PDB file of C-alpha atoms in Angstrom:
ATOM      1  CA  LEU A   1       3.718 -74.329 -54.266  1.00 87.00           C
ATOM      2  CA  GLU A   2       1.812 -73.181 -51.212  1.00 90.00           C
ATOM      3  CA  ALA A   3      -0.543 -76.173 -51.284  1.00 92.00           C
ATOM      4  CA  MET A   4       2.318 -78.588 -51.846  1.00 94.00           C
ATOM      5  CA  ALA A   5       4.288 -77.045 -48.986  1.00 93.00           C
ATOM      6  CA  LEU A   6       1.258 -77.766 -46.781  1.00 95.00           C
ATOM      7  CA  GLN A   7       1.271 -81.432 -47.898  1.00 96.00           C
ATOM      8  CA  ILE A   8      -1.652 -81.053 -50.280  1.00 95.00           C
ATOM      9  CA  PRO A   9      -1.253 -82.870 -53.604  1.00 95.00           C
ATOM     10  CA  ALA A  10      -1.277 -80.475 -56.556  1.00 94.00           C
ATOM     11  CA  LEU A  11      -3.924 -80.428 -59.277  1.00 95.00           C
ATOM     12  CA  ALA A  12      -2.389 -78.346 -62.040  1.00 94.00           C
ATOM     13  CA  THR A  13      -1.916 -77.802 -65.739  1.00 95.00           C
ATOM     14  CA  ALA A  14       1.413 -78.167 -67.528  1.00 95.00           C
ATOM     15  CA  VAL A  15       2.348 -74.498 -67.893  1.00 96.00           C
ATOM     16  CA  GLY A  16       5.535 -72.644 -67.057  1.00 94.00           C
ATOM     17  CA  ARG A  17       7.761 -74.529 -64.655  1.00 90.00           C
ATOM     18  CA  ILE A  18       4.954 -76.558 -63.075  1.00 92.00           C
ATOM     19  CA  PRO A  19       5.881 -79.793 -64.900  1.00 93.00           C
ATOM     20  CA  GLN A  20       9.319 -79.600 -63.285  1.00 92.00           C
ATOM     21  CA  LEU A  21       7.743 -79.742 -59.837  1.00 92.00           C
ATOM     22  CA  VAL A  22       4.543 -81.776 -60.195  1.00 95.00           C
ATOM     23  CA  SER A  23       4.965 -85.445 -61.086  1.00 95.00           C
ATOM     24  CA  ASP A  24       1.660 -86.891 -62.240  1.00 95.00           C
ATOM     25  CA  GLY A  25       0.386 -89.478 -59.783  1.00 94.00           C
ATOM     26  CA  ILE A  26       3.365 -89.008 -57.446  1.00 96.00           C
ATOM     27  CA  ASN A  27       2.913 -85.627 -55.728  1.00 96.00           C
ATOM     28  CA  GLY A  28      -0.202 -84.477 -57.540  1.00 96.00           C
ATOM     29  CA  PHE A  29      -1.939 -84.607 -60.871  1.00 96.00           C
ATOM     30  CA  ILE A  30      -1.108 -82.643 -63.987  1.00 95.00           C
ATOM     31  CA  CYS A  31      -2.812 -82.275 -67.351  1.00 94.00           C
ATOM     32  CA  GLU A  32      -2.441 -80.213 -70.487  1.00 95.00           C
ATOM     33  CA  PRO A  33      -3.730 -76.619 -70.530  1.00 95.00           C
ATOM     34  CA  ALA A  34      -7.324 -76.218 -71.739  1.00 95.00           C
ATOM     35  CA  ASP A  35      -7.960 -79.968 -71.351  1.00 96.00           C
ATOM     36  CA  ILE A  36     -11.175 -79.658 -69.356  1.00 95.00           C
ATOM     37  CA  GLU A  37     -11.978 -83.368 -69.613  1.00 96.00           C
ATOM     38  CA  GLY A  38      -8.447 -84.294 -68.510  1.00 95.00           C
ATOM     39  CA  LEU A  39      -8.583 -81.898 -65.569  1.00 95.00           C
ATOM     40  CA  THR A  40     -11.964 -83.340 -64.593  1.00 96.00           C
ATOM     41  CA  ARG A  41     -10.585 -86.907 -64.754  1.00 95.00           C
ATOM     42  CA  LYS A  42      -7.594 -85.924 -62.617  1.00 95.00           C
ATOM     43  CA  ALA A  43      -9.834 -84.197 -60.057  1.00 95.00           C
ATOM     44  CA  ILE A  44     -12.002 -87.305 -59.850  1.00 95.00           C
ATOM     45  CA  SER A  45      -8.875 -89.466 -59.477  1.00 92.00           C
ATOM     46  CA  LEU A  46      -7.785 -87.289 -56.579  1.00 92.00           C
ATOM     47  CA  THR A  47     -11.144 -87.595 -54.844  1.00 93.00           C
ATOM     48  CA  ASN A  48     -11.077 -91.385 -55.287  1.00 95.00           C
ATOM     49  CA  LEU A  49      -7.830 -91.805 -53.348  1.00 94.00           C
ATOM     50  CA  ASP A  50      -7.982 -93.132 -49.812  1.00 94.00           C
ATOM     51  CA  ARG A  51      -6.585 -91.191 -46.876  1.00 94.00           C
ATOM     52  CA  SER A  52      -3.216 -92.986 -46.843  1.00 96.00           C
ATOM     53  CA  GLN A  53      -2.707 -92.371 -50.578  1.00 96.00           C
ATOM     54  CA  ILE A  54      -3.507 -88.680 -50.171  1.00 95.00           C
ATOM     55  CA  GLN A  55      -1.124 -88.445 -47.215  1.00 96.00           C
ATOM     56  CA  ALA A  56       1.655 -90.153 -49.199  1.00 97.00           C
ATOM     57  CA  MET A  57       1.115 -87.839 -52.169  1.00 96.00           C
ATOM     58  CA  GLY A  58       0.973 -84.863 -49.830  1.00 96.00           C
ATOM     59  CA  GLN A  59       4.281 -85.818 -48.222  1.00 98.00           C
ATOM     60  CA  ALA A  60       5.835 -86.288 -51.670  1.00 97.00           C
ATOM     61  CA  ALA A  61       4.497 -82.849 -52.627  1.00 97.00           C
ATOM     62  CA  ARG A  62       6.099 -81.225 -49.596  1.00 96.00           C
ATOM     63  CA  ASN A  63       9.382 -83.040 -50.236  1.00 95.00           C
ATOM     64  CA  SER A  64       9.395 -81.727 -53.815  1.00 93.00           C
ATOM     65  CA  VAL A  65       8.872 -78.137 -52.701  1.00 92.00           C
ATOM     66  CA  VAL A  66      11.475 -78.338 -49.963  1.00 90.00           C
ATOM     67  CA  ALA A  67      14.034 -79.864 -52.314  1.00 87.00           C
ATOM     68  CA  ALA A  68      13.439 -77.192 -54.945  1.00 85.00           C
ATOM     69  CA  HIS A  69      12.816 -74.123 -52.775  1.00 84.00           C
ATOM     70  CA  ASP A  70      14.339 -74.677 -49.351  1.00 84.00           C
ATOM     71  CA  ILE A  71      16.356 -71.566 -48.428  1.00 87.00           C
ATOM     72  CA  ASP A  72      19.542 -73.563 -47.826  1.00 88.00           C
ATOM     73  CA  ASN A  73      19.229 -75.394 -51.144  1.00 82.00           C
ATOM     74  CA  CYS A  74      18.505 -72.141 -52.995  1.00 84.00           C
ATOM     75  CA  ALA A  75      21.474 -70.424 -51.333  1.00 89.00           C
ATOM     76  CA  LYS A  76      23.786 -73.252 -52.428  1.00 88.00           C
ATOM     77  CA  ARG A  77      22.548 -73.027 -56.024  1.00 85.00           C
ATOM     78  CA  TYR A  78      22.955 -69.235 -56.095  1.00 88.00           C
ATOM     79  CA  ALA A  79      26.434 -69.461 -54.584  1.00 91.00           C
ATOM     80  CA  ALA A  80      27.452 -71.995 -57.231  1.00 91.00           C
ATOM     81  CA  ARG A  81      26.135 -69.731 -60.005  1.00 90.00           C
ATOM     82  CA  PHE A  82      27.957 -66.698 -58.622  1.00 90.00           C
ATOM     83  CA  ARG A  83      31.187 -68.695 -58.427  1.00 91.00           C
ATOM     84  CA  MET A  84      30.796 -69.635 -62.092  1.00 90.00           C
ATOM     85  CA  VAL A  85      30.222 -66.008 -63.074  1.00 90.00           C
ATOM     86  CA  LEU A  86      33.178 -64.802 -61.062  1.00 90.00           C
ATOM     87  CA  GLN A  87      35.405 -67.472 -62.562  1.00 90.00           C
ATOM     88  CA  GLY A  88      34.234 -66.602 -66.071  1.00 80.00           C
ATOM     89  CA  ASP A  89      32.640 -70.004 -66.837  1.00 62.00           C
TER      90      ASP A  89
END
């Protein structure tokens, strides 16, 4: 999250909630856990991108983090959940 917030494309494995945030080839690269060859291929793919591609992926990474974790967006989601609880839904 920190790297993505700083406009750095992610290089990650598909564990936990990471696949919900990292879209392979869009805002970073993702592979299966323990797939050393896959992780190596993705790292090489990242290093083969030109500056404009890295910047575009980095901006997409930041947009993903902001959309998912921006304080205003989080507050709206929490408020909606509390309303549901209070209404008994």
